[in-house]
Amino acid sequence: MATEEKKGGIVETIKTIVYALLIAGVFRTFLFQPFWIPSGSMKDTLLIGDFLFVNKMAYGYSYASCPSVVIPRFGVDVDAHDICGWADGDNTRLFGSQPQRGDVVVFRHPTSGRDFIKRLIGLPGDKIQVRDGILYINGQPVEIQPAGTFEEVQKPQGPQGLRPRCENGPVGEGGICIKTRLKETLPGGVTHDILNIGDQASDHTGVYEVPEGHFFFMGDNRDNSADSRIASMVGGVGMVPFENLIGRADRVMFSSAGRSMLFFWTWRKDRFFEAIE
């Protein structure tokens, strides 16, 4: 009798775990996906170590809505294609709705398949160009206003130990790294901060025409972002198909300034439930 009860307890435990995994899978596939900011390309809107949930209902569903799970330490590399590759290829979405210019979007990189997060700048049919560091959309410069400076300590950041690039660089260990901050207003009224480090090739581009069914993305940390200004085959993002969008980032849940989000003593007290603009 005791043996049967023990077996019954083990079966119930296994069933509970399976149900929990199924519920978590449905939640992550159809509702919200957790995302931890690994790099500084979206500063100062998003900081390395920000933890957020991506709203997957915002744009409907495609193959990219299926989760990818990558844990190199344990040899785990499950791609969305492994689960939902059958739905890839027609650049459409179920219950799809168009993203808005200025949205902060998580999407699958067109070449590598890894998750990226950038700001949506160009819609299908738009002509995008950067001249002397100023963004032009359909031949018109966007409105920019001075917004002071963005300052941070020169030290390794996040689990990758990335160091910030500085406008006042080179800056020694522990010094103050400074970037010029500007307030940019896109057509449609979305206003957000962008950062400037210095004059470089990405401040002077040709005209990009966004194809039908694709979108053009840029990082807010304009001089430190591999984005649609660079073709995906040479290390950038290029034009991103509609079906590659995963969801919209609306709010930072919490933020860790340390090497791991588990180091709660390094959490930034001013970023709990911070709205993303």
Short mmCIF file of C-alpha atoms in Angstrom, two decimals:
data_model
loop_
_atom_site.label_atom_id
_atom_site.label_comp_id
_atom_site.label_asym_id
_atom_site.label_seq_id
_atom_site.Cartn_x
_atom_site.Cartn_y
_atom_site.Cartn_z
CA MET A 1 0.00 0.00 0.00
CA ALA A 2 2.79 2.39 0.92
CA THR A 3 4.59 1.57 -2.34
CA GLU A 4 1.49 2.36 -4.40
CA GLU A 5 1.04 5.67 -2.55
CA LYS A 6 4.70 6.52 -3.20
CA LYS A 7 4.34 5.76 -6.93
CA GLY A 8 1.14 7.80 -7.01
CA GLY A 9 2.95 10.72 -5.39
CA ILE A 10 5.76 10.58 -7.96
CA VAL A 11 3.26 10.48 -10.84
CA GLU A 12 1.39 13.49 -9.44
CA THR A 13 4.66 15.38 -9.05
CA ILE A 14 5.63 14.66 -12.67
CA LYS A 15 2.17 15.71 -13.87
CA THR A 16 2.44 18.95 -11.90
CA ILE A 17 5.82 19.74 -13.46
CA VAL A 18 4.54 18.95 -16.97
CA TYR A 19 1.45 21.14 -16.47
CA ALA A 20 3.60 23.97 -15.13
CA LEU A 21 5.91 23.75 -18.16
CA LEU A 22 2.96 23.72 -20.54
CA ILE A 23 1.43 26.77 -18.87
CA ALA A 24 4.78 28.57 -18.94
CA GLY A 25 5.19 27.67 -22.62
CA VAL A 26 1.76 29.01 -23.53
CA PHE A 27 2.40 32.19 -21.49
CA ARG A 28 5.74 32.81 -23.19
CA THR A 29 4.48 31.95 -26.69
CA PHE A 30 1.24 33.94 -26.73
CA LEU A 31 1.38 36.59 -24.00
CA PHE A 32 4.69 37.90 -22.65
CA GLN A 33 8.34 36.95 -23.15
CA PRO A 34 11.05 37.90 -20.65
CA PHE A 35 14.01 39.82 -22.07
CA TRP A 36 17.21 40.97 -20.38
CA ILE A 37 19.10 43.83 -22.03
CA PRO A 38 22.62 42.55 -22.84
CA SER A 39 24.19 45.59 -24.54
CA GLY A 40 24.22 49.39 -24.53
CA SER A 41 22.77 50.05 -27.99
CA MET A 42 19.51 51.46 -26.54
CA LYS A 43 20.97 53.75 -23.86
CA ASP A 44 19.68 55.79 -22.18
CA THR A 45 16.18 54.43 -22.86
CA LEU A 46 17.33 50.96 -21.85
CA LEU A 47 20.39 50.13 -19.76
CA ILE A 48 22.48 46.97 -19.66
CA GLY A 49 20.81 44.79 -17.04
CA ASP A 50 17.23 46.03 -17.55
CA PHE A 51 14.74 43.17 -17.27
CA LEU A 52 11.43 43.50 -19.09
CA PHE A 53 8.53 41.54 -20.49
CA VAL A 54 7.79 41.81 -24.21
CA ASN A 55 4.11 42.15 -25.14
CA LYS A 56 3.64 39.43 -27.77
CA MET A 57 -0.02 40.30 -28.34
CA ALA A 58 0.85 43.74 -29.75
CA TYR A 59 1.50 42.68 -33.36
CA GLY A 60 -0.16 39.26 -33.58
CA TYR A 61 1.67 35.97 -34.04
CA SER A 62 4.14 34.39 -36.44
CA TYR A 63 6.80 31.68 -36.28
CA ALA A 64 8.93 34.18 -34.30
CA SER A 65 6.38 34.07 -31.48
CA CYS A 66 7.64 30.62 -30.56
CA PRO A 67 10.34 30.89 -27.89
CA SER A 68 14.04 30.35 -28.47
CA VAL A 69 15.99 28.92 -25.54
CA VAL A 70 19.76 29.37 -25.58
CA ILE A 71 21.84 28.27 -22.55
CA PRO A 72 25.42 27.80 -23.82
CA ARG A 73 26.68 26.55 -20.44
CA PHE A 74 24.41 23.51 -20.70
CA GLY A 75 24.54 23.11 -24.47
CA VAL A 76 20.90 24.15 -24.89
CA ASP A 77 20.13 25.86 -28.21
CA VAL A 78 16.47 25.51 -29.16
CA ASP A 79 15.51 27.91 -31.94
CA ALA A 80 12.01 29.13 -32.77
CA HIS A 81 12.50 27.47 -36.17
CA ASP A 82 12.90 24.12 -34.44
CA ILE A 83 9.37 24.43 -33.09
CA CYS A 84 7.49 26.66 -35.53
CA GLY A 85 9.61 26.66 -38.69
CA TRP A 86 6.61 25.32 -40.59
CA ALA A 87 4.98 28.78 -40.24
CA ASP A 88 7.96 30.71 -41.66
CA GLY A 89 8.26 32.09 -45.16
CA ASP A 90 5.14 34.04 -46.11
CA ASN A 91 5.88 37.19 -44.03
CA THR A 92 2.38 37.26 -42.55
CA ARG A 93 1.01 37.15 -39.02
CA LEU A 94 -2.05 35.68 -37.35
CA PHE A 95 -4.18 38.46 -35.83
CA GLY A 96 -1.47 40.81 -37.12
CA SER A 97 -1.50 44.53 -36.45
CA GLN A 98 1.01 47.08 -37.75
CA PRO A 99 3.62 48.45 -35.35
CA GLN A 100 3.82 52.21 -34.87
CA ARG A 101 6.82 54.39 -35.61
CA GLY A 102 8.75 54.91 -32.38
CA ASP A 103 7.82 51.55 -30.83
CA VAL A 104 10.64 49.74 -29.03
CA VAL A 105 10.50 46.27 -30.56
CA VAL A 106 12.09 42.89 -29.94
CA PHE A 107 12.62 40.98 -33.17
CA ARG A 108 14.53 38.03 -34.57
CA HIS A 109 17.69 39.01 -36.43
CA PRO A 110 17.12 38.22 -40.15
CA THR A 111 20.41 36.30 -40.43
CA SER A 112 21.47 34.99 -37.01
CA GLY A 113 17.98 34.41 -35.61
CA ARG A 114 18.99 35.92 -32.25
CA ASP A 115 16.65 38.29 -30.42
CA PHE A 116 17.43 42.00 -30.88
CA ILE A 117 15.78 45.11 -29.44
CA LYS A 118 15.74 48.47 -31.26
CA ARG A 119 13.45 51.41 -31.97
CA LEU A 120 11.24 51.29 -35.08
CA ILE A 121 12.21 54.23 -37.30
CA GLY A 122 11.12 53.37 -40.84
CA LEU A 123 7.80 51.96 -42.05
CA PRO A 124 7.20 50.23 -45.41
CA GLY A 125 7.71 52.73 -48.24
CA ASP A 126 9.70 55.22 -46.13
CA LYS A 127 13.01 56.66 -47.27
CA ILE A 128 15.51 56.88 -44.40
CA GLN A 129 18.84 58.69 -44.32
CA VAL A 130 21.28 60.03 -41.73
CA ARG A 131 23.08 63.26 -42.66
CA ASP A 132 25.68 64.71 -40.33
CA GLY A 133 24.19 62.72 -37.46
CA ILE A 134 20.61 63.93 -38.07
CA LEU A 135 17.89 61.48 -39.04
CA TYR A 136 15.86 62.27 -42.18
CA ILE A 137 12.57 60.54 -42.90
CA ASN A 138 11.15 60.97 -46.39
CA GLY A 139 13.48 63.89 -47.00
CA GLN A 140 12.56 65.79 -43.83
CA PRO A 141 14.85 66.12 -40.79
CA VAL A 142 13.37 65.02 -37.49
CA GLU A 143 13.14 67.57 -34.69
CA ILE A 144 15.97 67.43 -32.16
CA GLN A 145 16.58 69.46 -29.02
CA PRO A 146 19.56 69.54 -26.62
CA ALA A 147 18.92 67.49 -23.48
CA GLY A 148 22.12 67.80 -21.48
CA THR A 149 24.47 64.86 -21.08
CA PHE A 150 24.33 61.20 -20.12
CA GLU A 151 26.97 60.15 -17.61
CA GLU A 152 28.07 56.73 -16.38
CA VAL A 153 31.11 55.21 -14.68
CA GLN A 154 33.79 53.71 -16.91
CA LYS A 155 33.78 50.09 -15.80
CA PRO A 156 32.71 46.65 -17.10
CA GLN A 157 28.92 46.34 -17.41
CA GLY A 158 26.68 43.27 -17.39
CA PRO A 159 27.62 39.59 -17.68
CA GLN A 160 29.71 40.26 -20.81
CA GLY A 161 31.77 42.93 -19.06
CA LEU A 162 31.13 45.49 -21.81
CA ARG A 163 32.71 48.90 -21.41
CA PRO A 164 30.91 52.08 -22.49
CA ARG A 165 32.20 54.27 -25.30
CA CYS A 166 32.63 57.89 -24.28
CA GLU A 167 32.47 61.21 -26.08
CA ASN A 168 35.07 62.54 -23.65
CA GLY A 169 37.21 59.42 -24.00
CA PRO A 170 39.50 57.77 -23.47
CA VAL A 171 38.40 57.60 -19.84
CA GLY A 172 40.30 55.63 -17.23
CA GLU A 173 38.84 52.99 -14.92
CA GLY A 174 36.32 54.55 -12.56
CA GLY A 175 36.22 57.83 -14.47
CA ILE A 176 33.04 59.53 -15.68
CA CYS A 177 32.06 58.60 -19.22
CA ILE A 178 30.03 61.37 -20.90
CA LYS A 179 27.83 61.39 -24.00
CA THR A 180 25.77 64.25 -25.46
CA ARG A 181 22.04 63.63 -25.03
CA LEU A 182 19.45 64.93 -27.49
CA LYS A 183 15.65 64.79 -27.48
CA GLU A 184 14.39 63.45 -30.83
CA THR A 185 10.76 63.71 -31.99
CA LEU A 186 9.65 61.38 -34.76
CA PRO A 187 6.80 62.01 -37.22
CA GLY A 188 3.67 61.05 -35.30
CA GLY A 189 4.89 62.65 -32.07
CA VAL A 190 6.97 59.97 -30.30
CA THR A 191 9.75 61.75 -28.37
CA HIS A 192 12.76 59.93 -26.92
CA ASP A 193 16.40 60.44 -26.00
CA ILE A 194 19.29 59.65 -28.31
CA LEU A 195 23.00 59.72 -27.46
CA ASN A 196 25.97 60.98 -29.46
CA ILE A 197 29.57 59.85 -29.07
CA GLY A 198 31.30 61.39 -32.07
CA ASP A 199 31.40 61.69 -35.84
CA GLN A 200 31.56 58.34 -37.63
CA ALA A 201 30.46 56.59 -40.83
CA SER A 202 26.99 55.74 -39.53
CA ASP A 203 26.31 59.49 -39.18
CA HIS A 204 26.54 59.85 -42.96
CA THR A 205 24.53 57.31 -44.94
CA GLY A 206 22.89 56.89 -48.28
CA VAL A 207 19.11 56.73 -48.64
CA TYR A 208 17.48 53.50 -47.52
CA GLU A 209 14.06 52.70 -49.01
CA VAL A 210 12.07 50.37 -46.78
CA PRO A 211 10.48 47.54 -48.80
CA GLU A 212 6.86 46.46 -48.43
CA GLY A 213 6.41 44.16 -45.45
CA HIS A 214 9.68 45.27 -43.81
CA PHE A 215 10.82 47.74 -41.14
CA PHE A 216 13.88 49.88 -40.42
CA PHE A 217 15.30 49.91 -36.88
CA MET A 218 17.90 52.02 -35.08
CA GLY A 219 19.35 52.04 -31.57
CA ASP A 220 18.92 55.14 -29.40
CA ASN A 221 22.66 55.03 -28.62
CA ARG A 222 23.19 56.01 -32.23
CA ASP A 223 26.97 55.72 -32.43
CA ASN A 224 27.06 52.35 -30.66
CA SER A 225 24.36 50.35 -32.43
CA ALA A 226 24.50 47.65 -35.11
CA ASP A 227 21.12 48.28 -36.72
CA SER A 228 19.35 48.70 -40.06
CA ARG A 229 22.00 51.13 -41.27
CA ILE A 230 24.23 48.09 -41.78
CA ALA A 231 23.23 45.06 -43.86
CA SER A 232 22.48 41.95 -41.83
CA MET A 233 25.07 39.93 -43.73
CA VAL A 234 27.91 42.22 -42.60
CA GLY A 235 27.14 42.47 -38.91
CA GLY A 236 24.14 44.80 -38.86
CA VAL A 237 20.41 44.21 -38.97
CA GLY A 238 19.29 45.42 -42.39
CA MET A 239 15.59 45.46 -43.19
CA VAL A 240 13.50 43.33 -40.83
CA PRO A 241 10.53 41.33 -42.21
CA PHE A 242 7.13 41.73 -40.51
CA GLU A 243 7.09 38.06 -39.53
CA ASN A 244 10.34 38.49 -37.55
CA LEU A 245 8.76 40.84 -35.00
CA ILE A 246 8.33 39.23 -31.58
CA GLY A 247 6.62 41.98 -29.61
CA ARG A 248 6.67 45.46 -28.12
CA ALA A 249 8.63 46.46 -25.03
CA ASP A 250 6.48 48.68 -22.83
CA ARG A 251 7.95 48.70 -19.33
CA VAL A 252 11.13 47.78 -17.41
CA MET A 253 10.24 45.50 -14.51
CA PHE A 254 13.55 45.88 -12.66
CA SER A 255 17.18 46.56 -13.49
CA SER A 256 20.44 45.05 -12.28
CA ALA A 257 23.70 47.01 -12.45
CA GLY A 258 25.70 43.87 -11.60
CA ARG A 259 26.94 40.82 -13.50
CA SER A 260 23.71 38.89 -12.90
CA MET A 261 20.07 39.80 -12.45
CA LEU A 262 20.13 37.52 -9.39
CA PHE A 263 22.44 39.96 -7.59
CA PHE A 264 19.51 41.82 -6.02
CA TRP A 265 21.82 44.14 -4.06
CA THR A 266 22.87 45.69 -7.40
CA TRP A 267 19.30 46.43 -8.57
CA ARG A 268 18.75 50.05 -9.59
CA LYS A 269 16.15 51.52 -7.24
CA ASP A 270 14.90 54.11 -9.73
CA ARG A 271 13.97 51.69 -12.55
CA PHE A 272 11.27 49.47 -11.04
CA PHE A 273 8.27 49.39 -13.44
CA GLU A 274 9.79 52.21 -15.51
CA ALA A 275 7.74 53.01 -18.64
CA ILE A 276 9.66 52.72 -21.93
CA GLU A 277 9.28 55.83 -24.09
#
